[in-house]
Amino acid sequence: MIGKATQLAHGEIDALILQALVRKLVAKGVLTADEVRALLFEAAKNLDLVGSELTPETADIIVQEDLAPAFLGS
């Protein structure tokens, strides 16, 4: 039987685990930094922050300024 997952620290633990996993995969050479940026870009394009998908330019800014540093470090 599968129960409802317990949400720890208001869901922040999920993001921390995902970031650590991505960093570990990059460190082991399973993913390159460019592949991670491409994945983040695809995800960012589908964000609905203003009522529609973001433009490629806006998605790129979000990746470069927010997402890539969080997943790849400074």
Coordinates of N, CA, C and O in Angstrom, one line a residue:
M1 N 0.8 -1.2 0.0 CA 0.0 0.0 0.0 C 0.9 1.2 0.0 O 1.8 1.4 0.8
I2 N 0.6 2.2 -0.9 CA 1.4 3.4 -1.0 C 0.5 4.5 -0.4 O -0.6 4.8 -0.8
G3 N 1.1 5.2 0.6 CA 0.4 6.3 1.3 C 0.9 7.6 0.7 O 1.8 7.7 -0.1
K4 N 0.3 8.6 1.2 CA 0.6 10.0 0.8 C 2.0 10.3 1.3 O 2.3 10.1 2.5
A5 N 2.9 10.9 0.5 CA 4.2 11.3 0.9 C 4.1 12.4 1.9 O 3.3 13.3 1.8
T6 N 4.9 12.3 2.9 CA 5.0 13.4 3.9 C 5.8 14.5 3.4 O 6.9 14.3 2.9
Q7 N 5.3 15.8 3.5 CA 6.0 16.9 2.9 C 6.9 17.5 4.1 O 6.4 17.9 5.1
L8 N 8.2 17.5 3.9 CA 9.1 18.0 4.9 C 9.5 19.4 4.5 O 9.8 19.7 3.3
A9 N 9.7 20.2 5.5 CA 10.2 21.6 5.3 C 9.4 22.3 4.2 O 10.0 23.0 3.4
H10 N 8.1 22.1 4.1 CA 7.3 22.8 3.1 C 7.7 22.5 1.7 O 7.6 23.3 0.8
G11 N 8.2 21.3 1.4 CA 8.6 20.9 0.1 C 10.0 21.3 -0.3 O 10.5 21.0 -1.4
E12 N 10.7 22.1 0.5 CA 12.0 22.5 0.2 C 13.0 21.4 0.1 O 14.0 21.5 -0.6
I13 N 12.8 20.3 0.8 CA 13.7 19.2 0.8 C 13.8 18.6 -0.6 O 14.8 18.1 -1.0
D14 N 12.6 18.6 -1.3 CA 12.6 18.0 -2.7 C 13.6 18.8 -3.6 O 14.4 18.1 -4.3
A15 N 13.6 20.1 -3.5 CA 14.5 20.9 -4.3 C 16.0 20.6 -3.9 O 16.8 20.5 -4.8
L16 N 16.2 20.5 -2.6 CA 17.6 20.3 -2.2 C 18.1 18.9 -2.7 O 19.3 18.7 -3.1
I17 N 17.2 17.9 -2.6 CA 17.6 16.5 -3.0 C 17.9 16.5 -4.5 O 18.9 16.0 -5.0
L18 N 17.0 17.2 -5.3 CA 17.2 17.3 -6.8 C 18.5 18.0 -7.1 O 19.2 17.5 -8.0
Q19 N 18.8 19.1 -6.5 CA 20.0 19.8 -6.7 C 21.2 18.9 -6.4 O 22.2 18.9 -7.2
A20 N 21.2 18.3 -5.3 CA 22.3 17.4 -4.9 C 22.5 16.2 -5.9 O 23.6 15.9 -6.3
L21 N 21.4 15.7 -6.4 CA 21.4 14.6 -7.4 C 22.0 15.1 -8.7 O 22.9 14.4 -9.2
V22 N 21.6 16.2 -9.1 CA 22.1 16.8 -10.4 C 23.6 17.0 -10.2 O 24.4 16.7 -11.1
R23 N 24.0 17.7 -9.1 CA 25.5 17.9 -8.9 C 26.3 16.6 -8.9 O 27.4 16.6 -9.4
K24 N 25.7 15.6 -8.3 CA 26.4 14.3 -8.2 C 26.6 13.7 -9.6 O 27.6 13.2 -10.0
L25 N 25.5 13.8 -10.4 CA 25.6 13.3 -11.8 C 26.6 14.0 -12.7 O 27.3 13.4 -13.5
V26 N 26.7 15.3 -12.5 CA 27.7 16.1 -13.2 C 29.1 15.7 -12.7 O 30.0 15.5 -13.5
A27 N 29.3 15.6 -11.4 CA 30.6 15.3 -10.9 C 31.0 13.9 -11.4 O 32.2 13.7 -11.6
K28 N 30.1 13.0 -11.6 CA 30.4 11.6 -12.1 C 30.5 11.6 -13.6 O 30.9 10.5 -14.1
G29 N 30.2 12.7 -14.2 CA 30.3 12.7 -15.7 C 29.1 12.1 -16.4 O 29.2 11.9 -17.6
V30 N 28.1 11.8 -15.7 CA 26.9 11.3 -16.3 C 26.1 12.3 -17.1 O 25.6 12.1 -18.2
L31 N 26.1 13.6 -16.6 CA 25.6 14.7 -17.3 C 26.6 15.8 -17.4 O 27.5 15.9 -16.5
T32 N 26.6 16.5 -18.4 CA 27.5 17.7 -18.6 C 26.7 18.9 -18.1 O 25.5 18.9 -18.0
A33 N 27.5 20.0 -17.8 CA 26.8 21.2 -17.4 C 25.9 21.8 -18.5 O 24.9 22.3 -18.3
D34 N 26.4 21.6 -19.8 CA 25.5 22.0 -20.9 C 24.2 21.2 -21.0 O 23.2 21.8 -21.3
E35 N 24.3 20.0 -20.7 CA 23.1 19.1 -20.7 C 22.1 19.6 -19.6 O 20.9 19.7 -19.8
V36 N 22.7 19.9 -18.4 CA 21.8 20.4 -17.3 C 21.2 21.7 -17.7 O 20.0 21.9 -17.5
R37 N 22.0 22.6 -18.3 CA 21.4 23.9 -18.7 C 20.3 23.7 -19.8 O 19.3 24.4 -19.7
A38 N 20.5 22.8 -20.7 CA 19.5 22.5 -21.7 C 18.2 22.0 -21.1 O 17.1 22.4 -21.4
L39 N 18.3 21.1 -20.1 CA 17.2 20.5 -19.4 C 16.4 21.7 -18.6 O 15.2 21.7 -18.6
L40 N 17.2 22.5 -18.0 CA 16.6 23.6 -17.2 C 15.9 24.6 -18.1 O 14.8 25.1 -17.8
F41 N 16.5 24.8 -19.3 CA 15.9 25.7 -20.3 C 14.6 25.2 -20.8 O 13.6 25.9 -20.8
E42 N 14.5 23.9 -21.1 CA 13.2 23.3 -21.5 C 12.2 23.4 -20.4 O 11.0 23.7 -20.7
A43 N 12.6 23.2 -19.2 CA 11.6 23.3 -18.1 C 11.2 24.7 -17.9 O 10.0 25.0 -17.7
A44 N 12.1 25.7 -18.0 CA 11.8 27.1 -17.8 C 10.9 27.6 -18.9 O 10.0 28.5 -18.6
K45 N 11.0 27.1 -20.1 CA 10.2 27.6 -21.2 C 8.7 27.3 -20.9 O 7.8 28.0 -21.3
N46 N 8.5 26.2 -20.1 CA 7.1 25.8 -19.8 C 6.5 26.4 -18.6 O 5.4 26.1 -18.2
L47 N 7.3 27.2 -17.9 CA 6.8 27.9 -16.7 C 5.7 28.8 -17.1 O 5.7 29.5 -18.1
D48 N 4.7 28.9 -16.2 CA 3.6 29.8 -16.5 C 3.6 30.9 -15.4 O 2.9 30.8 -14.4
L49 N 4.4 31.9 -15.5 CA 4.5 33.0 -14.5 C 3.7 34.2 -14.8 O 3.3 34.9 -13.9
V50 N 3.3 34.3 -16.1 CA 2.5 35.5 -16.4 C 1.3 35.2 -17.2 O 0.8 36.0 -18.0
G51 N 0.8 34.0 -17.1 CA -0.4 33.6 -17.8 C -0.1 32.9 -19.1 O -1.1 32.5 -19.8
S52 N 1.1 32.7 -19.5 CA 1.5 31.9 -20.7 C 2.9 31.5 -20.6 O 3.6 31.9 -19.7
E53 N 3.3 30.6 -21.6 CA 4.7 30.2 -21.5 C 5.6 31.4 -21.7 O 5.3 32.4 -22.3
L54 N 6.8 31.2 -21.2 CA 7.8 32.3 -21.3 C 8.5 32.3 -22.7 O 8.5 31.3 -23.3
T55 N 8.9 33.5 -23.0 CA 9.7 33.6 -24.3 C 11.0 32.9 -24.1 O 11.5 32.8 -22.9
P56 N 11.7 32.5 -25.2 CA 13.0 31.8 -25.0 C 14.0 32.7 -24.3 O 14.8 32.3 -23.6
E57 N 13.9 34.0 -24.6 CA 14.9 35.0 -24.0 C 14.7 35.0 -22.5 O 15.6 35.0 -21.7
T58 N 13.4 35.1 -22.1 CA 13.1 35.2 -20.6 C 13.5 33.9 -19.9 O 14.1 33.9 -18.9
A59 N 13.2 32.7 -20.6 CA 13.6 31.4 -20.0 C 15.1 31.3 -19.9 O 15.6 30.8 -18.9
D60 N 15.8 31.8 -20.9 CA 17.3 31.8 -20.8 C 17.8 32.6 -19.6 O 18.7 32.2 -18.9
I61 N 17.2 33.8 -19.4 CA 17.6 34.6 -18.3 C 17.4 33.9 -17.0 O 18.2 33.9 -16.1
I62 N 16.2 33.3 -16.8 CA 15.9 32.6 -15.6 C 16.9 31.4 -15.4 O 17.4 31.2 -14.3
V63 N 17.3 30.7 -16.4 CA 18.2 29.6 -16.3 C 19.6 30.2 -15.9 O 20.2 29.7 -14.9
Q64 N 20.1 31.2 -16.6 CA 21.4 31.7 -16.3 C 21.5 32.4 -14.9 O 22.5 32.2 -14.2
E65 N 20.5 33.1 -14.5 CA 20.6 33.9 -13.3 C 20.1 33.1 -12.0 O 20.6 33.4 -10.9
D66 N 19.2 32.2 -12.2 CA 18.6 31.5 -11.0 C 18.8 30.0 -11.0 O 19.3 29.5 -10.0
L67 N 18.4 29.3 -12.1 CA 18.4 27.9 -12.0 C 19.8 27.2 -12.1 O 20.2 26.4 -11.4
A68 N 20.6 27.7 -13.1 CA 21.9 27.1 -13.3 C 22.8 27.2 -12.0 O 23.4 26.2 -11.6
P69 N 22.9 28.4 -11.4 CA 23.6 28.5 -10.2 C 23.1 27.6 -9.1 O 23.9 27.0 -8.3
A70 N 21.8 27.4 -9.0 CA 21.3 26.5 -8.0 C 21.6 25.1 -8.2 O 21.8 24.3 -7.2
F71 N 21.7 24.7 -9.5 CA 22.0 23.3 -9.8 C 23.4 23.0 -10.0 O 23.9 21.9 -9.8
L72 N 24.2 24.0 -10.5 CA 25.6 23.7 -10.9 C 26.5 24.4 -9.9 O 27.8 24.2 -10.0
G73 N 26.0 25.2 -9.0 CA 26.9 26.0 -8.2 C 27.2 27.4 -8.9 O 26.8 27.6 -10.0
S74 N 27.9 28.2 -8.2 CA 28.2 29.5 -8.7 C 28.8 29.5 -10.0 O 29.5 29.4 -10.7

